[in-house]
mmCIF file of N, CA and C in Angstrom:
data_model
loop_
_atom_site.group_PDB
_atom_site.id
_atom_site.type_symbol
_atom_site.label_atom_id
_atom_site.label_comp_id
_atom_site.label_asym_id
_atom_site.label_seq_id
_atom_site.Cartn_x
_atom_site.Cartn_y
_atom_site.Cartn_z
ATOM 1 N N UNK A 1 0.571 -1.270 0.162
ATOM 2 C CA UNK A 1 0.053 0.268 -0.094
ATOM 3 C C UNK A 1 0.906 1.118 0.000
ATOM 4 N N UNK A 2 2.012 1.082 0.738
ATOM 5 C CA UNK A 2 3.053 2.232 0.898
ATOM 6 C C UNK A 2 3.257 3.050 -0.518
ATOM 7 N N UNK A 3 3.828 1.509 -1.615
ATOM 8 C CA UNK A 3 4.361 1.883 -2.894
ATOM 9 C C UNK A 3 3.696 2.666 -3.506
ATOM 10 N N UNK A 4 2.265 2.568 -3.846
ATOM 11 C CA UNK A 4 0.993 3.023 -4.436
ATOM 12 C C UNK A 4 1.277 4.596 -4.472
ATOM 13 N N UNK A 5 1.234 4.711 -3.118
ATOM 14 C CA UNK A 5 0.917 6.354 -2.598
ATOM 15 C C UNK A 5 2.305 6.771 -2.688
ATOM 16 N N UNK A 6 3.430 6.411 -2.341
ATOM 17 C CA UNK A 6 4.403 7.120 -3.119
ATOM 18 C C UNK A 6 4.673 7.394 -4.368
ATOM 19 N N UNK A 7 4.605 6.344 -5.060
ATOM 20 C CA UNK A 7 4.165 6.651 -6.748
ATOM 21 C C UNK A 7 3.036 8.159 -7.065
ATOM 22 N N UNK A 8 1.722 8.044 -6.541
ATOM 23 C CA UNK A 8 0.920 8.738 -6.674
ATOM 24 C C UNK A 8 1.212 10.423 -6.119
ATOM 25 N N UNK A 9 2.098 10.335 -5.073
ATOM 26 C CA UNK A 9 2.679 11.709 -4.610
ATOM 27 C C UNK A 9 3.643 12.170 -5.422
ATOM 28 N N UNK A 10 4.409 11.182 -6.067
ATOM 29 C CA UNK A 10 6.104 11.557 -6.845
ATOM 30 C C UNK A 10 5.061 12.279 -8.110
ATOM 31 N N UNK A 11 4.356 11.874 -8.719
ATOM 32 C CA UNK A 11 3.544 11.961 -9.898
ATOM 33 C C UNK A 11 2.976 13.490 -9.774
ATOM 34 N N UNK A 12 2.344 13.842 -8.870
ATOM 35 C CA UNK A 12 1.733 14.743 -8.338
ATOM 36 C C UNK A 12 2.510 16.105 -7.969
ATOM 37 N N UNK A 13 3.696 15.385 -7.593
ATOM 38 C CA UNK A 13 5.111 16.533 -7.713
ATOM 39 C C UNK A 13 5.583 16.744 -8.652
ATOM 40 N N UNK A 14 5.814 16.168 -9.729
ATOM 41 C CA UNK A 14 6.474 16.403 -10.759
ATOM 42 C C UNK A 14 5.403 17.209 -11.528
ATOM 43 N N UNK A 15 4.138 16.929 -11.263
ATOM 44 C CA UNK A 15 2.875 18.171 -12.075
ATOM 45 C C UNK A 15 3.072 19.241 -11.772
ATOM 46 N N UNK A 16 3.606 19.696 -10.294
ATOM 47 C CA UNK A 16 3.960 20.626 -10.184
ATOM 48 C C UNK A 16 5.299 21.581 -11.171
ATOM 49 N N UNK A 17 6.392 20.950 -11.264
ATOM 50 C CA UNK A 17 7.361 21.422 -11.815
ATOM 51 C C UNK A 17 7.026 21.924 -13.231
ATOM 52 N N UNK A 18 5.787 21.402 -13.962
ATOM 53 C CA UNK A 18 5.369 21.488 -15.496
ATOM 54 C C UNK A 18 5.503 23.161 -15.479
ATOM 55 N N UNK A 19 4.603 23.860 -14.796
ATOM 56 C CA UNK A 19 4.740 25.035 -15.201
ATOM 57 C C UNK A 19 6.100 25.830 -15.425
ATOM 58 N N UNK A 20 6.680 25.168 -14.810
ATOM 59 C CA UNK A 20 8.331 26.644 -14.471
ATOM 60 C C UNK A 20 9.057 26.236 -15.780
ATOM 61 N N UNK A 21 8.692 24.605 -16.516
ATOM 62 C CA UNK A 21 9.283 24.272 -17.657
ATOM 63 C C UNK A 21 8.590 25.018 -18.831
ATOM 64 N N UNK A 22 7.542 25.144 -18.522
ATOM 65 C CA UNK A 22 6.602 25.799 -19.555
ATOM 66 C C UNK A 22 6.948 27.325 -19.833
ATOM 67 N N UNK A 23 7.247 27.920 -18.300
ATOM 68 C CA UNK A 23 7.617 29.379 -18.537
ATOM 69 C C UNK A 23 9.132 29.597 -19.214
ATOM 70 N N UNK A 24 9.908 28.434 -19.118
ATOM 71 C CA UNK A 24 11.342 28.802 -19.405
ATOM 72 C C UNK A 24 11.417 29.433 -21.224
ATOM 73 N N UNK A 25 11.844 30.600 -21.375
ATOM 74 C CA UNK A 25 12.181 31.018 -22.543
ATOM 75 C C UNK A 25 12.646 30.216 -23.894
ATOM 76 N N UNK A 26 12.247 30.546 -25.319
ATOM 77 C CA UNK A 26 13.096 29.819 -26.079
ATOM 78 C C UNK A 26 13.838 31.161 -26.441
ATOM 79 N N UNK A 27 14.322 31.685 -25.643
ATOM 80 C CA UNK A 27 15.263 32.848 -26.268
ATOM 81 C C UNK A 27 15.845 33.490 -25.390
ATOM 82 N N UNK A 28 17.038 33.926 -25.249
ATOM 83 C CA UNK A 28 18.074 34.896 -24.197
ATOM 84 C C UNK A 28 17.958 36.429 -25.150
ATOM 85 N N UNK A 29 18.724 37.413 -24.080
ATOM 86 C CA UNK A 29 18.668 38.487 -24.675
ATOM 87 C C UNK A 29 20.346 38.414 -24.671
ATOM 88 N N UNK A 30 20.678 39.213 -25.910
ATOM 89 C CA UNK A 30 21.536 39.235 -26.507
ATOM 90 C C UNK A 30 22.272 40.536 -26.530
ATOM 91 N N UNK A 31 23.745 40.850 -26.714
ATOM 92 C CA UNK A 31 24.226 42.357 -27.043
ATOM 93 C C UNK A 31 23.426 43.160 -27.919
ATOM 94 N N UNK A 32 23.681 44.314 -27.394
ATOM 95 C CA UNK A 32 22.702 45.628 -28.120
ATOM 96 C C UNK A 32 23.690 46.196 -29.334
ATOM 97 N N UNK A 33 23.405 46.470 -30.233
ATOM 98 C CA UNK A 33 24.071 47.439 -31.380
ATOM 99 C C UNK A 33 23.414 48.630 -32.073
ATOM 100 N N UNK A 34 23.965 49.831 -31.886
ATOM 101 C CA UNK A 34 23.615 50.850 -32.286
ATOM 102 C C UNK A 34 23.832 51.168 -33.674
ATOM 103 N N UNK A 35 23.173 51.461 -34.790
ATOM 104 C CA UNK A 35 23.184 51.760 -35.981
ATOM 105 C C UNK A 35 22.824 52.974 -36.430
ATOM 106 N N UNK A 36 24.149 54.131 -36.711
ATOM 107 C CA UNK A 36 23.883 55.234 -37.191
ATOM 108 C C UNK A 36 24.197 55.556 -38.419
ATOM 109 N N UNK A 37 22.829 55.608 -39.367
ATOM 110 C CA UNK A 37 22.867 56.199 -40.686
ATOM 111 C C UNK A 37 23.498 57.320 -40.724
ATOM 112 N N UNK A 38 24.209 57.646 -42.137
ATOM 113 C CA UNK A 38 25.226 59.070 -42.405
ATOM 114 C C UNK A 38 25.085 58.998 -44.075
ATOM 115 N N UNK A 39 24.549 60.364 -44.001
ATOM 116 C CA UNK A 39 24.297 60.347 -45.662
ATOM 117 C C UNK A 39 25.776 61.661 -45.891
ATOM 118 N N UNK A 40 26.394 60.990 -46.459
ATOM 119 C CA UNK A 40 27.833 61.878 -46.832
ATOM 120 C C UNK A 40 27.583 63.015 -47.974
ATOM 121 N N UNK A 41 27.745 64.038 -47.968
ATOM 122 C CA UNK A 41 28.022 65.310 -48.418
ATOM 123 C C UNK A 41 28.635 64.839 -49.936
ATOM 124 N N UNK A 42 28.026 65.212 -50.798
ATOM 125 C CA UNK A 42 29.015 65.099 -52.091
ATOM 126 C C UNK A 42 30.444 65.853 -52.276
ATOM 127 N N UNK A 43 31.239 64.925 -52.471
ATOM 128 C CA UNK A 43 32.548 65.150 -52.652
ATOM 129 C C UNK A 43 33.930 65.194 -51.064
ATOM 130 N N UNK A 44 32.483 64.914 -49.869
ATOM 131 C CA UNK A 44 33.520 64.729 -48.418
ATOM 132 C C UNK A 44 33.610 63.148 -48.021
ATOM 133 N N UNK A 45 33.805 62.332 -48.957
ATOM 134 C CA UNK A 45 33.930 61.036 -48.722
ATOM 135 C C UNK A 45 35.033 60.427 -48.175
ATOM 136 N N UNK A 46 36.084 60.916 -48.947
ATOM 137 C CA UNK A 46 37.501 60.621 -48.407
ATOM 138 C C UNK A 46 37.529 61.474 -46.953
ATOM 139 N N UNK A 47 37.272 62.629 -47.259
ATOM 140 C CA UNK A 47 37.509 63.622 -46.086
ATOM 141 C C UNK A 47 37.282 62.711 -44.340
ATOM 142 N N UNK A 48 35.482 62.582 -44.876
ATOM 143 C CA UNK A 48 34.960 62.028 -43.711
ATOM 144 C C UNK A 48 35.856 60.454 -43.164
ATOM 145 N N UNK A 49 36.213 59.560 -44.317
ATOM 146 C CA UNK A 49 36.705 58.171 -43.854
ATOM 147 C C UNK A 49 38.214 58.752 -43.426
ATOM 148 N N UNK A 50 38.725 59.276 -43.830
ATOM 149 C CA UNK A 50 39.373 60.027 -43.448
ATOM 150 C C UNK A 50 39.712 60.380 -41.106
ATOM 151 N N UNK A 51 38.495 61.445 -41.448
ATOM 152 C CA UNK A 51 37.991 61.495 -40.044
ATOM 153 C C UNK A 51 38.082 59.955 -39.589
ATOM 154 N N UNK A 52 36.807 59.096 -39.853
ATOM 155 C CA UNK A 52 36.706 58.127 -39.361
ATOM 156 C C UNK A 52 37.695 56.792 -39.216
ATOM 157 N N UNK A 53 38.819 56.891 -39.848
ATOM 158 C CA UNK A 53 39.863 56.448 -39.628
ATOM 159 C C UNK A 53 40.982 56.929 -38.410
ATOM 160 N N UNK A 54 41.408 58.285 -38.565
ATOM 161 C CA UNK A 54 42.260 58.804 -37.620
ATOM 162 C C UNK A 54 41.474 59.493 -35.968
ATOM 163 N N UNK A 55 40.532 58.910 -36.413
ATOM 164 C CA UNK A 55 39.672 59.582 -34.690
ATOM 165 C C UNK A 55 38.830 58.607 -34.179
ATOM 166 N N UNK A 56 37.879 58.444 -34.978
ATOM 167 C CA UNK A 56 36.225 57.421 -34.841
ATOM 168 C C UNK A 56 36.844 56.153 -34.420
ATOM 169 N N UNK A 57 38.093 55.410 -35.492
ATOM 170 C CA UNK A 57 38.227 53.820 -35.187
ATOM 171 C C UNK A 57 39.431 53.578 -33.447
ATOM 172 N N UNK A 58 39.729 54.804 -33.843
ATOM 173 C CA UNK A 58 40.997 54.865 -32.809
ATOM 174 C C UNK A 58 40.195 55.051 -31.310
ATOM 175 N N UNK A 59 39.144 55.676 -31.478
ATOM 176 C CA UNK A 59 38.331 55.928 -30.088
ATOM 177 C C UNK A 59 37.514 54.734 -29.789
ATOM 178 N N UNK A 60 36.670 53.904 -30.653
ATOM 179 C CA UNK A 60 36.409 52.596 -30.565
ATOM 180 C C UNK A 60 37.625 51.454 -30.232
ATOM 181 N N UNK A 61 38.777 51.255 -30.778
ATOM 182 C CA UNK A 61 39.351 50.309 -30.298
ATOM 183 C C UNK A 61 39.618 50.628 -28.821
ATOM 184 N N UNK A 62 39.860 51.968 -28.126
ATOM 185 C CA UNK A 62 39.927 52.097 -26.948
ATOM 186 C C UNK A 62 38.772 51.600 -26.363
ATOM 187 N N UNK A 63 37.789 51.991 -26.873
ATOM 188 C CA UNK A 63 36.151 51.189 -25.761
ATOM 189 C C UNK A 63 36.835 49.577 -25.883
ATOM 190 N N UNK A 64 36.546 48.800 -26.641
ATOM 191 C CA UNK A 64 36.940 47.981 -26.642
ATOM 192 C C UNK A 64 37.647 47.411 -25.756
ATOM 193 N N UNK A 65 38.864 47.986 -25.751
ATOM 194 C CA UNK A 65 40.095 48.019 -24.608
ATOM 195 C C UNK A 65 39.723 48.045 -22.927
ATOM 196 N N UNK A 66 38.511 48.692 -22.945
ATOM 197 C CA UNK A 66 37.812 49.305 -21.832
ATOM 198 C C UNK A 66 36.796 48.574 -21.607
ATOM 199 N N UNK A 67 36.189 47.741 -22.339
ATOM 200 C CA UNK A 67 35.241 46.257 -22.475
ATOM 201 C C UNK A 67 33.710 47.115 -22.155
ATOM 202 N N UNK A 68 33.759 48.077 -23.207
ATOM 203 C CA UNK A 68 32.607 49.115 -22.988
ATOM 204 C C UNK A 68 32.083 48.643 -24.552
ATOM 205 N N UNK A 69 32.910 48.232 -25.502
ATOM 206 C CA UNK A 69 32.325 47.980 -27.091
ATOM 207 C C UNK A 69 32.655 46.455 -27.028
ATOM 208 N N UNK A 70 32.296 45.741 -27.548
ATOM 209 C CA UNK A 70 32.236 44.300 -28.315
ATOM 210 C C UNK A 70 33.129 44.512 -29.608
ATOM 211 N N UNK A 71 32.475 45.547 -30.450
ATOM 212 C CA UNK A 71 32.842 45.296 -31.702
ATOM 213 C C UNK A 71 31.982 46.464 -32.407
ATOM 214 N N UNK A 72 32.540 46.945 -33.950
ATOM 215 C CA UNK A 72 32.332 48.231 -34.321
ATOM 216 C C UNK A 72 32.460 47.797 -35.715
ATOM 217 N N UNK A 73 31.859 48.585 -36.697
ATOM 218 C CA UNK A 73 32.112 48.568 -38.045
ATOM 219 C C UNK A 73 31.484 49.787 -39.249
ATOM 220 N N UNK A 74 31.742 49.487 -39.908
ATOM 221 C CA UNK A 74 31.675 50.911 -40.849
ATOM 222 C C UNK A 74 31.484 50.633 -42.016
ATOM 223 N N UNK A 75 29.680 50.372 -42.444
ATOM 224 C CA UNK A 75 29.640 49.679 -43.757
ATOM 225 C C UNK A 75 29.144 50.870 -44.959
ATOM 226 N N UNK A 76 29.635 50.699 -46.291
ATOM 227 C CA UNK A 76 29.039 51.401 -47.123
ATOM 228 C C UNK A 76 27.376 50.785 -47.557
ATOM 229 N N UNK A 77 26.500 51.862 -48.421
ATOM 230 C CA UNK A 77 25.223 51.326 -48.715
ATOM 231 C C UNK A 77 25.512 52.345 -50.061
ATOM 232 N N UNK A 78 24.733 51.429 -51.015
ATOM 233 C CA UNK A 78 23.974 52.433 -52.157
ATOM 234 C C UNK A 78 22.180 53.105 -51.837
ATOM 235 N N UNK A 79 22.819 54.111 -51.741
ATOM 236 C CA UNK A 79 21.543 54.823 -51.432
ATOM 237 C C UNK A 79 20.403 54.909 -52.811
ATOM 238 N N UNK A 80 19.312 54.616 -52.700
ATOM 239 C CA UNK A 80 18.419 54.623 -53.530
ATOM 240 C C UNK A 80 17.913 55.888 -54.154
ATOM 241 N N UNK A 81 17.516 57.118 -53.398
ATOM 242 C CA UNK A 81 17.499 58.493 -53.390
ATOM 243 C C UNK A 81 18.046 59.397 -52.474
ATOM 244 N N UNK A 82 18.152 60.241 -52.688
ATOM 245 C CA UNK A 82 19.021 61.402 -51.951
ATOM 246 C C UNK A 82 18.527 61.329 -50.621
ATOM 247 N N UNK A 83 17.262 61.223 -50.246
ATOM 248 C CA UNK A 83 17.116 60.674 -48.782
ATOM 249 C C UNK A 83 17.762 59.690 -47.518
ATOM 250 N N UNK A 84 18.172 58.749 -48.539
ATOM 251 C CA UNK A 84 18.786 57.382 -47.779
ATOM 252 C C UNK A 84 20.626 57.875 -47.135
ATOM 253 N N UNK A 85 20.788 56.911 -46.460
ATOM 254 C CA UNK A 85 22.227 56.702 -45.952
ATOM 255 C C UNK A 85 23.312 56.417 -47.217
ATOM 256 N N UNK A 86 24.157 56.418 -46.650
ATOM 257 C CA UNK A 86 25.567 55.806 -47.761
ATOM 258 C C UNK A 86 26.151 55.474 -46.807
ATOM 259 N N UNK A 87 25.931 55.636 -45.806
ATOM 260 C CA UNK A 87 27.077 54.901 -44.662
ATOM 261 C C UNK A 87 26.709 54.754 -43.598
ATOM 262 N N UNK A 88 26.941 53.354 -42.885
ATOM 263 C CA UNK A 88 26.484 53.095 -41.483
ATOM 264 C C UNK A 88 27.530 52.525 -40.486
ATOM 265 N N UNK A 89 27.458 53.675 -39.136
ATOM 266 C CA UNK A 89 28.360 53.486 -38.562
ATOM 267 C C UNK A 89 27.542 52.077 -37.326
ATOM 268 N N UNK A 90 28.128 51.816 -37.145
ATOM 269 C CA UNK A 90 27.019 50.210 -36.387
ATOM 270 C C UNK A 90 28.438 50.132 -35.163
ATOM 271 N N UNK A 91 27.553 49.911 -33.677
ATOM 272 C CA UNK A 91 28.702 49.734 -33.032
ATOM 273 C C UNK A 91 28.313 48.864 -31.648
ATOM 274 N N UNK A 92 28.823 47.678 -31.464
ATOM 275 C CA UNK A 92 27.951 46.757 -30.717
ATOM 276 C C UNK A 92 28.257 46.725 -29.229
ATOM 277 N N UNK A 93 27.054 46.522 -28.090
ATOM 278 C CA UNK A 93 27.660 46.686 -26.814
ATOM 279 C C UNK A 93 27.715 45.394 -26.204
ATOM 280 N N UNK A 94 27.967 45.279 -24.822
ATOM 281 C CA UNK A 94 27.298 43.981 -23.993
ATOM 282 C C UNK A 94 26.434 43.664 -23.816
ATOM 283 N N UNK A 95 25.714 44.660 -23.558
ATOM 284 C CA UNK A 95 24.248 44.634 -22.851
ATOM 285 C C UNK A 95 23.529 46.007 -22.768
ATOM 286 N N UNK A 96 22.396 46.213 -22.916
ATOM 287 C CA UNK A 96 21.565 47.435 -22.658
ATOM 288 C C UNK A 96 22.161 48.624 -21.414
ATOM 289 N N UNK A 97 22.395 47.926 -20.567
ATOM 290 C CA UNK A 97 22.738 48.452 -19.324
ATOM 291 C C UNK A 97 24.629 49.069 -19.347
ATOM 292 N N UNK A 98 25.115 49.088 -20.485
ATOM 293 C CA UNK A 98 26.854 49.285 -20.631
ATOM 294 C C UNK A 98 25.984 50.849 -21.338
ATOM 295 N N UNK A 99 24.924 51.155 -21.264
ATOM 296 C CA UNK A 99 24.906 52.159 -22.100
ATOM 297 C C UNK A 99 24.862 53.114 -21.283
ATOM 298 N N UNK A 100 23.826 52.805 -19.797
ATOM 299 C CA UNK A 100 23.797 53.720 -19.183
ATOM 300 C C UNK A 100 24.981 54.949 -18.275
ATOM 301 N N UNK A 101 25.236 55.700 -19.028
ATOM 302 C CA UNK A 101 26.168 56.462 -18.632
ATOM 303 C C UNK A 101 27.580 56.478 -19.083
ATOM 304 N N UNK A 102 27.069 56.067 -20.560
ATOM 305 C CA UNK A 102 27.911 56.153 -21.728
ATOM 306 C C UNK A 102 29.019 57.351 -21.673
ATOM 307 N N UNK A 103 28.404 58.224 -22.076
ATOM 308 C CA UNK A 103 28.971 59.700 -21.791
ATOM 309 C C UNK A 103 30.020 59.862 -21.198
ATOM 310 N N UNK A 104 29.891 59.668 -20.025
ATOM 311 C CA UNK A 104 31.397 59.755 -18.838
ATOM 312 C C UNK A 104 32.169 58.690 -18.824
ATOM 313 N N UNK A 105 31.297 57.161 -19.772
ATOM 314 C CA UNK A 105 32.834 56.443 -20.196
ATOM 315 C C UNK A 105 33.306 56.718 -21.045
ATOM 316 N N UNK A 106 33.454 57.160 -22.361
ATOM 317 C CA UNK A 106 33.564 57.561 -22.999
ATOM 318 C C UNK A 106 34.666 58.834 -22.988
ATOM 319 N N UNK A 107 33.988 59.734 -22.101
ATOM 320 C CA UNK A 107 34.586 61.275 -22.279
ATOM 321 C C UNK A 107 36.251 61.081 -22.169
ATOM 322 N N UNK A 108 36.953 60.231 -20.761
ATOM 323 C CA UNK A 108 38.290 60.221 -20.800
ATOM 324 C C UNK A 108 38.538 59.317 -22.007
ATOM 325 N N UNK A 109 38.238 58.450 -22.431
ATOM 326 C CA UNK A 109 38.746 57.951 -23.646
ATOM 327 C C UNK A 109 39.150 59.040 -25.150
ATOM 328 N N UNK A 110 37.700 59.633 -25.140
ATOM 329 C CA UNK A 110 37.731 60.736 -26.307
ATOM 330 C C UNK A 110 38.606 62.034 -25.879
ATOM 331 N N UNK A 111 39.263 61.991 -24.737
ATOM 332 C CA UNK A 111 39.693 63.100 -24.438
ATOM 333 C C UNK A 111 41.386 62.823 -24.552
ATOM 334 N N UNK A 112 41.522 61.395 -24.328
ATOM 335 C CA UNK A 112 42.828 60.947 -24.461
ATOM 336 C C UNK A 112 43.240 60.948 -26.175
ATOM 337 N N UNK A 113 42.685 60.442 -27.160
ATOM 338 C CA UNK A 113 42.870 60.154 -28.271
ATOM 339 C C UNK A 113 42.675 61.166 -28.758
ATOM 340 N N UNK A 114 41.505 62.528 -29.134
ATOM 341 C CA UNK A 114 41.487 63.537 -29.675
ATOM 342 C C UNK A 114 42.350 64.834 -29.226
ATOM 343 N N UNK A 115 42.521 64.579 -28.062
ATOM 344 C CA UNK A 115 43.314 65.747 -26.815
ATOM 345 C C UNK A 115 42.333 66.974 -27.516
ATOM 346 N N UNK A 116 40.651 66.313 -26.838
ATOM 347 C CA UNK A 116 40.077 67.951 -26.709
ATOM 348 C C UNK A 116 38.578 67.741 -25.748
ATOM 349 N N UNK A 117 38.486 69.011 -24.731
ATOM 350 C CA UNK A 117 37.807 68.917 -24.080
ATOM 351 C C UNK A 117 36.303 68.188 -24.994
ATOM 352 N N UNK A 118 35.676 68.296 -23.556
ATOM 353 C CA UNK A 118 33.840 68.261 -23.958
ATOM 354 C C UNK A 118 33.167 69.416 -25.420
ATOM 355 N N UNK A 119 33.763 70.790 -25.045
ATOM 356 C CA UNK A 119 33.322 72.059 -25.626
ATOM 357 C C UNK A 119 33.961 71.592 -26.999
ATOM 358 N N UNK A 120 35.401 71.338 -27.052
ATOM 359 C CA UNK A 120 35.997 71.504 -28.668
ATOM 360 C C UNK A 120 35.507 70.410 -29.155
ATOM 361 N N UNK A 121 35.347 69.097 -28.221
ATOM 362 C CA UNK A 121 34.668 67.777 -29.358
ATOM 363 C C UNK A 121 33.373 68.221 -29.702
ATOM 364 N N UNK A 122 32.282 69.072 -28.923
ATOM 365 C CA UNK A 122 31.192 69.215 -29.486
ATOM 366 C C UNK A 122 31.511 70.703 -30.835
ATOM 367 N N UNK A 123 32.017 71.093 -31.076
ATOM 368 C CA UNK A 123 32.580 71.823 -31.721
ATOM 369 C C UNK A 123 32.925 71.234 -32.718
ATOM 370 N N UNK A 124 33.688 70.568 -32.988
ATOM 371 C CA UNK A 124 34.423 69.860 -34.148
ATOM 372 C C UNK A 124 33.285 68.740 -34.471
ATOM 373 N N UNK A 125 32.289 68.212 -33.735
ATOM 374 C CA UNK A 125 31.344 67.383 -33.994
ATOM 375 C C UNK A 125 30.302 68.662 -35.304
ATOM 376 N N UNK A 126 29.980 69.813 -34.640
ATOM 377 C CA UNK A 126 29.450 70.828 -35.374
ATOM 378 C C UNK A 126 30.425 70.686 -36.741
ATOM 379 N N UNK A 127 31.557 70.906 -36.871
ATOM 380 C CA UNK A 127 32.204 71.280 -38.411
ATOM 381 C C UNK A 127 32.104 70.098 -39.047
ATOM 382 N N UNK A 128 31.644 69.033 -38.730
ATOM 383 C CA UNK A 128 32.016 67.865 -39.605
ATOM 384 C C UNK A 128 30.425 68.031 -40.258
ATOM 385 N N UNK A 129 29.535 68.937 -39.980
ATOM 386 C CA UNK A 129 28.257 68.710 -40.947
ATOM 387 C C UNK A 129 28.580 69.065 -41.875
ATOM 388 N N UNK A 130 29.793 69.637 -42.388
ATOM 389 C CA UNK A 130 30.150 69.987 -44.167
ATOM 390 C C UNK A 130 30.223 68.712 -44.672
ATOM 391 N N UNK A 131 30.740 67.727 -43.955
ATOM 392 C CA UNK A 131 31.220 66.659 -44.076
ATOM 393 C C UNK A 131 29.900 65.351 -44.197
ATOM 394 N N UNK A 132 28.875 65.417 -43.662
ATOM 395 C CA UNK A 132 27.640 64.689 -43.394
ATOM 396 C C UNK A 132 26.906 65.027 -42.692
ATOM 397 N N UNK A 133 25.537 64.006 -42.575
ATOM 398 C CA UNK A 133 24.202 64.414 -41.950
ATOM 399 C C UNK A 133 24.176 62.938 -41.441
ATOM 400 N N UNK A 134 23.947 63.448 -39.888
ATOM 401 C CA UNK A 134 22.828 61.996 -39.506
ATOM 402 C C UNK A 134 21.670 62.174 -39.578
ATOM 403 N N UNK A 135 21.241 60.780 -40.524
ATOM 404 C CA UNK A 135 19.520 60.123 -40.701
ATOM 405 C C UNK A 135 19.236 59.938 -39.470
ATOM 406 N N UNK A 136 19.856 59.273 -38.547
ATOM 407 C CA UNK A 136 19.123 58.953 -37.743
ATOM 408 C C UNK A 136 20.029 57.847 -36.949
ATOM 409 N N UNK A 137 19.563 56.870 -35.974
ATOM 410 C CA UNK A 137 20.093 56.010 -35.282
ATOM 411 C C UNK A 137 19.482 55.090 -35.213
ATOM 412 N N UNK A 138 19.483 53.844 -34.853
ATOM 413 C CA UNK A 138 18.227 52.626 -34.444
ATOM 414 C C UNK A 138 19.732 51.691 -33.403
ATOM 415 N N UNK A 139 18.388 51.338 -32.253
ATOM 416 C CA UNK A 139 19.037 50.968 -31.422
ATOM 417 C C UNK A 139 18.248 49.255 -31.598
ATOM 418 N N UNK A 140 19.185 47.870 -31.750
ATOM 419 C CA UNK A 140 18.977 46.673 -32.031
ATOM 420 C C UNK A 140 19.623 46.224 -30.931
ATOM 421 N N UNK A 141 18.534 44.739 -30.460
ATOM 422 C CA UNK A 141 18.629 43.843 -29.460
ATOM 423 C C UNK A 141 19.468 42.685 -30.008
ATOM 424 N N UNK A 142 20.031 42.079 -29.901
ATOM 425 C CA UNK A 142 20.039 40.930 -30.792
ATOM 426 C C UNK A 142 19.411 39.736 -30.060
ATOM 427 N N UNK A 143 18.664 38.581 -30.302
ATOM 428 C CA UNK A 143 17.818 37.748 -29.535
ATOM 429 C C UNK A 143 18.608 36.587 -29.944
ATOM 430 N N UNK A 144 18.939 35.521 -29.070
ATOM 431 C CA UNK A 144 19.463 34.583 -29.017
ATOM 432 C C UNK A 144 18.277 33.349 -28.660
ATOM 433 N N UNK A 145 18.055 32.950 -29.843
ATOM 434 C CA UNK A 145 17.474 31.466 -29.757
ATOM 435 C C UNK A 145 18.002 30.481 -29.089
ATOM 436 N N UNK A 146 17.194 29.348 -28.011
ATOM 437 C CA UNK A 146 18.004 28.604 -27.558
ATOM 438 C C UNK A 146 17.820 27.206 -28.390
#
């Protein structure tokens, strides 16, 4: 008599575990990627690529060493009309939390690389409008399927 009761009790307890199994997600959150869409002004492609190579790339490499950035890329695109971007700057961060306080994290790196304080860097960014227009940004989170 004790054996059937034990089996019944074990069966009932296993049923309690089913909701926990059913609630497990089929995915997990992955890294976060920021995509900046850039429209290059006619005749400024080489100048903008030089800026990216001498400044932006160096800042990104330092950010990778610090663990703030996982990876970064520059993509060229063939715009279908004048309102579309022709260059995309893509930066991947470990997670969404890394973006909290990112300006404060990046400021020492930017000052070290560019030798400019915040005001000077802001002014330099404004001057780059003769080379490019920021069309917009999109934040994407990778979804890892299990």
